[in-house]
Short mmCIF file of N, CA and C in Angstrom, two decimals:
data_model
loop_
_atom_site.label_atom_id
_atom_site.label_comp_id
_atom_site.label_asym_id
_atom_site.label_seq_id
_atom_site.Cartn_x
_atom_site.Cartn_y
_atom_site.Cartn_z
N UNK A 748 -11.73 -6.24 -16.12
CA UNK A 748 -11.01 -7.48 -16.30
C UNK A 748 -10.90 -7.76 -17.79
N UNK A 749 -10.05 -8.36 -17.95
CA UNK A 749 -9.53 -8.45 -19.33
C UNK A 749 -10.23 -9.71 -20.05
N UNK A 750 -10.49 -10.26 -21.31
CA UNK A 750 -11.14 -11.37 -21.46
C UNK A 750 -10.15 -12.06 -22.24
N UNK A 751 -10.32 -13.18 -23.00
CA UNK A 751 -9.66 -13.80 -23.95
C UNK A 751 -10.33 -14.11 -25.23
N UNK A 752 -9.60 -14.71 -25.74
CA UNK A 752 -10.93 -14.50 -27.71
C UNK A 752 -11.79 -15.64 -27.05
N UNK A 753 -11.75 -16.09 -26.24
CA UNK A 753 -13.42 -17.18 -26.09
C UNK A 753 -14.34 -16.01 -25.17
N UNK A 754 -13.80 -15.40 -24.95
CA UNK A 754 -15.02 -14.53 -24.21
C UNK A 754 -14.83 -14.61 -22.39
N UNK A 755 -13.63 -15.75 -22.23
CA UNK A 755 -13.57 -15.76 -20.84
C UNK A 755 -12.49 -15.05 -20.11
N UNK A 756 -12.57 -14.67 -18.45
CA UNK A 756 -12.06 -13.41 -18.20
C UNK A 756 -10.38 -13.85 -17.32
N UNK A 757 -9.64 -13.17 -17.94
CA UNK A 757 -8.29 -13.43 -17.71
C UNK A 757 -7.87 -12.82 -16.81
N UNK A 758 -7.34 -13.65 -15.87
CA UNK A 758 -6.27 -12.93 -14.84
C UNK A 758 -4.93 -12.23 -15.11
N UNK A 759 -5.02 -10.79 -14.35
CA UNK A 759 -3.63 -10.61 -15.09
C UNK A 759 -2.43 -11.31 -14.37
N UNK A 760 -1.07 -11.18 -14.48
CA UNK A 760 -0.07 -11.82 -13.72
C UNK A 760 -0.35 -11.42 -12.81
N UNK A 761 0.35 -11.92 -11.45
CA UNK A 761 0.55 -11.30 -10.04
C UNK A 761 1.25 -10.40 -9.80
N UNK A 762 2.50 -10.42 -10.60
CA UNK A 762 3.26 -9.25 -9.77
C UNK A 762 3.77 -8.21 -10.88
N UNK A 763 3.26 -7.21 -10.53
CA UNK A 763 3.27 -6.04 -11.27
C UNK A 763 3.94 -4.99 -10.39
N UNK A 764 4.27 -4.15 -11.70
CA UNK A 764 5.47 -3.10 -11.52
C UNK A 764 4.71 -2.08 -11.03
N UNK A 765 3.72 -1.39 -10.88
CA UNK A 765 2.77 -0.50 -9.84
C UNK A 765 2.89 -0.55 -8.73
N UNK A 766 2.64 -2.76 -8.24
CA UNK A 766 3.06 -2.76 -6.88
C UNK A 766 4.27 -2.61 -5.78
N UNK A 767 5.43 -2.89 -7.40
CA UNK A 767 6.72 -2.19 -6.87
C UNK A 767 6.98 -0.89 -6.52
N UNK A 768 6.11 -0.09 -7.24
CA UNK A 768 6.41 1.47 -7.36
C UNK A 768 5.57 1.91 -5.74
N UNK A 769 4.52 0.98 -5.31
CA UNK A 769 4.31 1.57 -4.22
C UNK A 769 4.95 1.15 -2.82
N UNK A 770 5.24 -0.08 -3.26
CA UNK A 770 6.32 -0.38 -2.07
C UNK A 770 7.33 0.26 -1.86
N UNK A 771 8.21 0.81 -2.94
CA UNK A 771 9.24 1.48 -3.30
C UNK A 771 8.82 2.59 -2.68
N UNK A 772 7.72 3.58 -2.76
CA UNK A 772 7.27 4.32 -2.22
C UNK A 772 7.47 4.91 -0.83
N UNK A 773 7.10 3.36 -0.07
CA UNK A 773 6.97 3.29 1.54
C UNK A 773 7.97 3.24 1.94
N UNK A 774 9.29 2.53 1.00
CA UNK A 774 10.21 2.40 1.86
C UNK A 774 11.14 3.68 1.61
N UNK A 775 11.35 4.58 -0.17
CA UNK A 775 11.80 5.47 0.27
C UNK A 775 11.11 6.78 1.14
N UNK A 776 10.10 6.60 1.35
CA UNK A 776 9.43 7.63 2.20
C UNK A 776 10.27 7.34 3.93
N UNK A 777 10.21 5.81 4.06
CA UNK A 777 11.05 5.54 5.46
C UNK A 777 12.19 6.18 5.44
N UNK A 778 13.24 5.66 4.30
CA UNK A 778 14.62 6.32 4.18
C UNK A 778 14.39 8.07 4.48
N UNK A 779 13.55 8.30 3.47
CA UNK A 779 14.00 10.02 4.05
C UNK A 779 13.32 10.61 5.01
N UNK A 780 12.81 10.52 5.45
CA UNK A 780 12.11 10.35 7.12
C UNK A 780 13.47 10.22 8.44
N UNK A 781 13.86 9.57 7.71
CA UNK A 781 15.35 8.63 8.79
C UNK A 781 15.26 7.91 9.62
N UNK A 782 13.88 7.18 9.11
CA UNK A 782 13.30 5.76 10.08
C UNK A 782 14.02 4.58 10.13
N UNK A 783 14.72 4.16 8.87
CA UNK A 783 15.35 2.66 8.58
C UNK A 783 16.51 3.29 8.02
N UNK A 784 17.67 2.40 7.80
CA UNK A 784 18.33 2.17 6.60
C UNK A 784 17.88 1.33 5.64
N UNK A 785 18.64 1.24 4.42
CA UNK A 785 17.48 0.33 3.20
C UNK A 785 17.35 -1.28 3.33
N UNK A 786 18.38 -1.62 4.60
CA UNK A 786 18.13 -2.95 4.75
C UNK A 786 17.60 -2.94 5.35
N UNK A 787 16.83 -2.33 6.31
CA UNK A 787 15.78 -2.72 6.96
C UNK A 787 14.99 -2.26 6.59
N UNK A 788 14.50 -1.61 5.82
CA UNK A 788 13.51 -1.29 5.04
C UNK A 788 12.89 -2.40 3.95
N UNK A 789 13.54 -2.90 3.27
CA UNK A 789 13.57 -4.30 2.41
C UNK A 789 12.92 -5.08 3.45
N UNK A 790 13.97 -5.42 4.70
CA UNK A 790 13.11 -6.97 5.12
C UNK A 790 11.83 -6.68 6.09
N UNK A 791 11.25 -5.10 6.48
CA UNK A 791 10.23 -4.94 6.67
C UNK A 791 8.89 -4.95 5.37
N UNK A 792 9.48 -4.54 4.35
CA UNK A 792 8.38 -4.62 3.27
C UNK A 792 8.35 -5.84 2.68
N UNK A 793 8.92 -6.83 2.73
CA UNK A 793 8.60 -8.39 2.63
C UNK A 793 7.68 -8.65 3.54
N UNK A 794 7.12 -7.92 4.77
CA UNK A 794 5.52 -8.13 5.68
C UNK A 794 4.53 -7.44 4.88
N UNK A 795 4.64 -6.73 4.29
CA UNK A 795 3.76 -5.77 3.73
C UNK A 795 2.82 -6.65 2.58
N UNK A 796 1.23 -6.79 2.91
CA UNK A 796 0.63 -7.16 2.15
C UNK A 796 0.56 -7.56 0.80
N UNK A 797 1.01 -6.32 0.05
CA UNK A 797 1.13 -6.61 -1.12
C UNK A 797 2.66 -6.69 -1.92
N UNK A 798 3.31 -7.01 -1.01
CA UNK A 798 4.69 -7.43 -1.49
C UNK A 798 4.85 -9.02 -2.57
N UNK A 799 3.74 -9.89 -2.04
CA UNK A 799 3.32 -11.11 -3.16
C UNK A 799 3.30 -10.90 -4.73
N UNK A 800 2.65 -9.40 -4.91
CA UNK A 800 1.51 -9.03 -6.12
C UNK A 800 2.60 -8.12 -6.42
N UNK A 801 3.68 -7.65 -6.09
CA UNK A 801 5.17 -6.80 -6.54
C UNK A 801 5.91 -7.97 -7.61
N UNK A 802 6.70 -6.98 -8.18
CA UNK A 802 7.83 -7.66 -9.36
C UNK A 802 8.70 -7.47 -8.23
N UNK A 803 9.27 -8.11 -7.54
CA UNK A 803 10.92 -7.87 -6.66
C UNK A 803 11.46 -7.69 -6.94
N UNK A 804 11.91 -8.05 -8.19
CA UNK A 804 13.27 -7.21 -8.86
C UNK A 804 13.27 -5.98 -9.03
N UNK A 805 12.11 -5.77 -9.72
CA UNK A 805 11.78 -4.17 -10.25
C UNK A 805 11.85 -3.56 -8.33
N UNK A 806 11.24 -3.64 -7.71
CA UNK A 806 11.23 -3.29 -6.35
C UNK A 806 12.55 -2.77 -5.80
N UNK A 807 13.44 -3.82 -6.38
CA UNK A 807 14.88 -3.82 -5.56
C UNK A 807 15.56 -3.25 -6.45
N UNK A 808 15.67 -2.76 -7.71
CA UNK A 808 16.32 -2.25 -8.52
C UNK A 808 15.89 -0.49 -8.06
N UNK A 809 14.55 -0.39 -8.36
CA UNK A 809 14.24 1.00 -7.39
C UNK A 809 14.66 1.44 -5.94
N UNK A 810 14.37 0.67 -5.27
CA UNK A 810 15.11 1.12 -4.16
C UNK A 810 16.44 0.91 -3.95
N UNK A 811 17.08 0.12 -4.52
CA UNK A 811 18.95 0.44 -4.59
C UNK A 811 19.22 1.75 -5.60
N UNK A 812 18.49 1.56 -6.68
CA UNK A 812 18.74 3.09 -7.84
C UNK A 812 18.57 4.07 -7.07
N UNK A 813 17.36 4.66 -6.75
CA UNK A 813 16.61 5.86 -5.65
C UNK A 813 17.95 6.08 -4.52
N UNK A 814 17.86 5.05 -3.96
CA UNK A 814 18.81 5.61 -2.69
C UNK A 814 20.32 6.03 -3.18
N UNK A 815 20.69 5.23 -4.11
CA UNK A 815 22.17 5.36 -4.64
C UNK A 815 22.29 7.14 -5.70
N UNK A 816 21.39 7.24 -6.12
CA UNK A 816 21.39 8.19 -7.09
C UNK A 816 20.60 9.23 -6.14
N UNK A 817 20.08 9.60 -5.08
CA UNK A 817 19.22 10.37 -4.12
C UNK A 817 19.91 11.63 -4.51
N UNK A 818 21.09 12.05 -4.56
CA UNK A 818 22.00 13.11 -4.31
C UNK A 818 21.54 14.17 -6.20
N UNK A 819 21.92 12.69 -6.97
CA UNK A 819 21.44 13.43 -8.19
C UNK A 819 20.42 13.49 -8.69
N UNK A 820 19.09 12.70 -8.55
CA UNK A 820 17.80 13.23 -8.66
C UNK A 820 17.49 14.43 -7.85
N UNK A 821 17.79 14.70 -6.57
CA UNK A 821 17.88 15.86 -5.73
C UNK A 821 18.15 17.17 -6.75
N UNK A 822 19.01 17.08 -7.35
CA UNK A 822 19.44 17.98 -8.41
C UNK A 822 18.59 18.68 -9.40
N UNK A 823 18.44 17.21 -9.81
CA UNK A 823 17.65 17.29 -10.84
C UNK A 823 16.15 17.91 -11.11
N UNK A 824 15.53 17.56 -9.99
CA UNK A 824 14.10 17.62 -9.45
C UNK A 824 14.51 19.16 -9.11
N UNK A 825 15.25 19.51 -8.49
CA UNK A 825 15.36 20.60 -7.49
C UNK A 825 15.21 22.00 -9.28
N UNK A 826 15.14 21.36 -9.89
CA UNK A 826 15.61 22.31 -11.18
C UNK A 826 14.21 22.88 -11.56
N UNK A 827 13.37 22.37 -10.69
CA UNK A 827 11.65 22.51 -11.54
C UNK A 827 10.75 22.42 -10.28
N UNK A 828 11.47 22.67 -9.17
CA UNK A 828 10.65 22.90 -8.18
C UNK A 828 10.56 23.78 -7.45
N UNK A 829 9.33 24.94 -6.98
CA UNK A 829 9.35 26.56 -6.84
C UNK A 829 9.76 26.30 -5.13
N UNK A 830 10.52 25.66 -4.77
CA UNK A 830 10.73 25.65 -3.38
C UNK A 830 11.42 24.44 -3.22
N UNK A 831 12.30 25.10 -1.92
CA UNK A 831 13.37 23.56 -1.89
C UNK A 831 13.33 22.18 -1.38
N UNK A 832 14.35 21.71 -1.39
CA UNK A 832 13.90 20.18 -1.92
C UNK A 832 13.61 19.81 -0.33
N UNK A 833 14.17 20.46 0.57
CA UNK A 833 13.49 20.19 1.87
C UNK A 833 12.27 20.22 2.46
N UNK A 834 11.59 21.46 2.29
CA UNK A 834 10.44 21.73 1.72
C UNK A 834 9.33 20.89 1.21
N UNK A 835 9.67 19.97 0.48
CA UNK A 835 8.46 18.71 -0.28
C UNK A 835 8.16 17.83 0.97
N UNK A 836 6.97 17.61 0.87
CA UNK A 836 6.34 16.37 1.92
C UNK A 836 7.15 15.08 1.16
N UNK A 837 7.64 14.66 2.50
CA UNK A 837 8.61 13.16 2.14
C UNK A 837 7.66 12.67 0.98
N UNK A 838 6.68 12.65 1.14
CA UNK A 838 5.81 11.90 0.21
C UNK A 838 5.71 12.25 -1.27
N UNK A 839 6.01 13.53 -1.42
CA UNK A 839 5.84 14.20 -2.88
C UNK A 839 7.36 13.92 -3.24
N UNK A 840 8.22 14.35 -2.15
CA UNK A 840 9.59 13.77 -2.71
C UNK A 840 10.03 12.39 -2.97
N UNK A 841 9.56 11.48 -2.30
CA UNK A 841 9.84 10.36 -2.91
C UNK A 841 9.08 9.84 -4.10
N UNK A 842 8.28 10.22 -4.25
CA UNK A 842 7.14 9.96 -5.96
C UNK A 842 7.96 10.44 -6.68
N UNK A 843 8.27 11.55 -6.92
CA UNK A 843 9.45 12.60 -7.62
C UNK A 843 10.66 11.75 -7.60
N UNK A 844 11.24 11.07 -7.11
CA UNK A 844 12.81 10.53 -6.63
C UNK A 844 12.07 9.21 -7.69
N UNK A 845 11.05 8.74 -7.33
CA UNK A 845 10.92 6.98 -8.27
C UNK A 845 11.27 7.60 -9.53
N UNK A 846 9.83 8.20 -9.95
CA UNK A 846 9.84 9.25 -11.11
C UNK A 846 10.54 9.18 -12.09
N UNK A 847 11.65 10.22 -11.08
CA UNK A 847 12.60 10.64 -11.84
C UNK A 847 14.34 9.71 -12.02
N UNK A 848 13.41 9.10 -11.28
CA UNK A 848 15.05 8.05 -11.57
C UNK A 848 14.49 7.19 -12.98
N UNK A 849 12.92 6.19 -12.97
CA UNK A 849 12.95 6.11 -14.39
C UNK A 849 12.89 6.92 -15.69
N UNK A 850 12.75 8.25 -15.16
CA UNK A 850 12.95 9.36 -16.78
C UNK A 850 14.85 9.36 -16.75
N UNK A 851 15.36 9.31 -15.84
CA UNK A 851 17.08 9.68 -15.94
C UNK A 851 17.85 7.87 -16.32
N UNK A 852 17.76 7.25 -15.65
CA UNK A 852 18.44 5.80 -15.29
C UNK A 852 17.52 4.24 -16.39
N UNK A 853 16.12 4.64 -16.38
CA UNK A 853 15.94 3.61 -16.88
C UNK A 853 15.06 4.18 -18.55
N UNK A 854 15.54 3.89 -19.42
CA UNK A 854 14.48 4.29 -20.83
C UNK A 854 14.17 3.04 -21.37
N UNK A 855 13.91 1.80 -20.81
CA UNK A 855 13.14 0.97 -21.24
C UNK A 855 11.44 1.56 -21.08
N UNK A 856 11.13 2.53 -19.50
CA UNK A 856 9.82 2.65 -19.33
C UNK A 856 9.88 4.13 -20.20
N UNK A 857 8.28 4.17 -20.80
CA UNK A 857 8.52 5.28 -22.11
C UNK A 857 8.08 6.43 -20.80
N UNK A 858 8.46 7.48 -20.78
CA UNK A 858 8.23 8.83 -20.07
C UNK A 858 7.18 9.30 -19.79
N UNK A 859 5.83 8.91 -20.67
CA UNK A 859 4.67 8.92 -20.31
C UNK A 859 4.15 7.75 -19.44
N UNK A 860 5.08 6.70 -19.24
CA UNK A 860 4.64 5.68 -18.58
C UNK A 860 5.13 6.05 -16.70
N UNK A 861 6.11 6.68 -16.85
CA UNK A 861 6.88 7.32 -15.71
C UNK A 861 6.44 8.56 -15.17
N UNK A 862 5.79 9.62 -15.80
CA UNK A 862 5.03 10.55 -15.61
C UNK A 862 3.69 9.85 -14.84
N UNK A 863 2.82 9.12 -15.53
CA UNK A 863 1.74 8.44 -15.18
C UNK A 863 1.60 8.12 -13.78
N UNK A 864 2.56 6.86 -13.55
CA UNK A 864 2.82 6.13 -12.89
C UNK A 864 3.13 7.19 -11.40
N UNK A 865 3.64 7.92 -11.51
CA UNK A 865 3.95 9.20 -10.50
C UNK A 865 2.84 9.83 -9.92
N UNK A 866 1.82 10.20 -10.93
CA UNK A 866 0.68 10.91 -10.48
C UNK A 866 0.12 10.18 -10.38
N UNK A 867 -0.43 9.13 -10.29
CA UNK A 867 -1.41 7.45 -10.07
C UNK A 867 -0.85 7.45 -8.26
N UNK A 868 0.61 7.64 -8.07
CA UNK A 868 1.08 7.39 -6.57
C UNK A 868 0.48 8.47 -5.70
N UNK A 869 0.82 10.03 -6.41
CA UNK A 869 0.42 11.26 -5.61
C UNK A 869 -1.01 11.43 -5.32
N UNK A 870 -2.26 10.74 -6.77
CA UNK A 870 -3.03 10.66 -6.20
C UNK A 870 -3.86 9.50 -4.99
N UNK A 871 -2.90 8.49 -4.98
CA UNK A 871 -2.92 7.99 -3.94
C UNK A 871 -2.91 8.27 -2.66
N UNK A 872 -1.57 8.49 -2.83
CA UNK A 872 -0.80 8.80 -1.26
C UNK A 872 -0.51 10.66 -1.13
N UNK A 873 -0.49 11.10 -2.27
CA UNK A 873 -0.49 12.59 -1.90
C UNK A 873 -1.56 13.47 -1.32
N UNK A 874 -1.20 14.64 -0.82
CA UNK A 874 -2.12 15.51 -0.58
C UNK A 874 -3.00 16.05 -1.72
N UNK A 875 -3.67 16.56 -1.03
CA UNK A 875 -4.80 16.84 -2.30
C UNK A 875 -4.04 18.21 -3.48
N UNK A 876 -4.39 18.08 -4.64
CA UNK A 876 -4.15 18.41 -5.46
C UNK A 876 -2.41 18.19 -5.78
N UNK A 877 -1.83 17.37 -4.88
CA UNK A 877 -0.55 17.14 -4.78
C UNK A 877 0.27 16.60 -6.16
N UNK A 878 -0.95 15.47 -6.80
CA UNK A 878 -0.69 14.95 -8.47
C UNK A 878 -0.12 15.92 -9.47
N UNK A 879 -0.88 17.32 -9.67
CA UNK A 879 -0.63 18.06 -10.06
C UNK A 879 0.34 19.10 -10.15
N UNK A 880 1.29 18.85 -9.38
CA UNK A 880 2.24 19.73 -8.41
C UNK A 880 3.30 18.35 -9.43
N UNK A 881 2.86 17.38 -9.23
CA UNK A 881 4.10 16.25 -9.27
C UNK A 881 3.84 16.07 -10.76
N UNK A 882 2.68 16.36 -11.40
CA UNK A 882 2.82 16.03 -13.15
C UNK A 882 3.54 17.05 -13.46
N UNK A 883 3.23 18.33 -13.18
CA UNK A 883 4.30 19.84 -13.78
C UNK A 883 5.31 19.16 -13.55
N UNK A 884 5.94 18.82 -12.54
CA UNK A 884 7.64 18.66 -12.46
C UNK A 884 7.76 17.47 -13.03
N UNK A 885 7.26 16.86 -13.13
CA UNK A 885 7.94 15.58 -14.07
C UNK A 885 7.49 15.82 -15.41
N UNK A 886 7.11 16.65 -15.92
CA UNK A 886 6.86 17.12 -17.69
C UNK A 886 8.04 17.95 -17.86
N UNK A 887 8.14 18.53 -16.69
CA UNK A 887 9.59 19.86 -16.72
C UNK A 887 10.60 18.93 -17.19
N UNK A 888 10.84 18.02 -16.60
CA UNK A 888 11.83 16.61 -16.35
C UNK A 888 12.13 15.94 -17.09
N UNK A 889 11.15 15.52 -17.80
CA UNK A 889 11.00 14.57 -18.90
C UNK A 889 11.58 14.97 -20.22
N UNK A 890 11.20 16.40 -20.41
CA UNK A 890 11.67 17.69 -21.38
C UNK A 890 13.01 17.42 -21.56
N UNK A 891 13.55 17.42 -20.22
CA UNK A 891 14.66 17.54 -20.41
C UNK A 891 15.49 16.23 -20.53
N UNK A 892 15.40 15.49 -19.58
CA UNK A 892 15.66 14.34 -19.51
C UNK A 892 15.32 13.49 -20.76
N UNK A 893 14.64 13.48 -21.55
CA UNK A 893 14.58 12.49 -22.62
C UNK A 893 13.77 13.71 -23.61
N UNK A 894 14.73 14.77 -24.38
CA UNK A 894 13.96 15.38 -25.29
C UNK A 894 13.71 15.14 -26.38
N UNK A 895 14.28 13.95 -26.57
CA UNK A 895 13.83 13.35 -28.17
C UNK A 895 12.82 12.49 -28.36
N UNK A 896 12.22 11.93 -27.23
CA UNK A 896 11.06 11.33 -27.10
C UNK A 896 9.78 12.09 -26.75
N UNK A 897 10.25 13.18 -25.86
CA UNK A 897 9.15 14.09 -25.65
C UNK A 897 8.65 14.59 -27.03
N UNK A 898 9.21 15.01 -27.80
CA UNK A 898 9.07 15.61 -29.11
C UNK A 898 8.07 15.02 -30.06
N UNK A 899 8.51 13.82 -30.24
CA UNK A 899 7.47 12.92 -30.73
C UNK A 899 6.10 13.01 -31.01
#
């Protein structure tokens, strides 16, 4: 927990962009599954516990980006992965799909923050040693996708 200059301990805000990234998670894991469409996916993850402690915007900006751009992160991803994109556990593919939509679509988040944030999910929700599988391809990614920052 974080403190303040008196020494006492600060709450952080409530809704943070992590908790978007894992909601975002669940619901594109639903989409490519072929459980929901994204509207029903949305007004099921408004039940979801920690939908309070989410940024919603950030939430809804990911899951309209992800699904709208699916075809060209598919691409993209598919460029650094030793097997096809069918192939990935929905789960590794959709970490990969958040991912890589903020290394392609958004460069406000810095690439190490998007890399991170990816393997923080896989080791969550991925299979074991699955993080690792998903940091290679998003360093492959990042390379490319933003090589003037990688450089740095």
């Amino acid at each position: 927990m974080n403190k303040s200059a008196a020494g006492k301990p600060v709450n952080k805000p409530g809704k943070n962009r992590r908790k978007s990234r894992e909601l975002a998670l669940k619901g594109i894991y639903e989409v490519l599954i072929g459980k929901n469409e994204l509207r029903a996916v949305r007004r099921s993850l408004v039940d979801d516990p920690d939908f309070d402690r989410a940024d919603e915007e950030y939430l809804r900006t990911l899951l309209e980006g992800v699904t709208e751009h699916m075809q060209t992160l598919d691409l993209r991803i598919a460029a650094f992965i030793d097997r096809g994109i069918g192939e990935l556990s929905p789960i590794e593919h959709a970490i990969l799909c958040i991912s890589a939509y903020e290394l392609i679509y958004d460069p406000s988040i810095p690439y190490r923050v998007a890399i991170n944030e990816g393997v923080e999910l896989a080791k969550l929700y991925g299979g074991t040693d699955g993080h690792k599988y998903v940091n290679g391809v998003l360093d492959k990614l990042a390379a490319e996708a933003r090589p003037s920052e990688v450089r740095r």
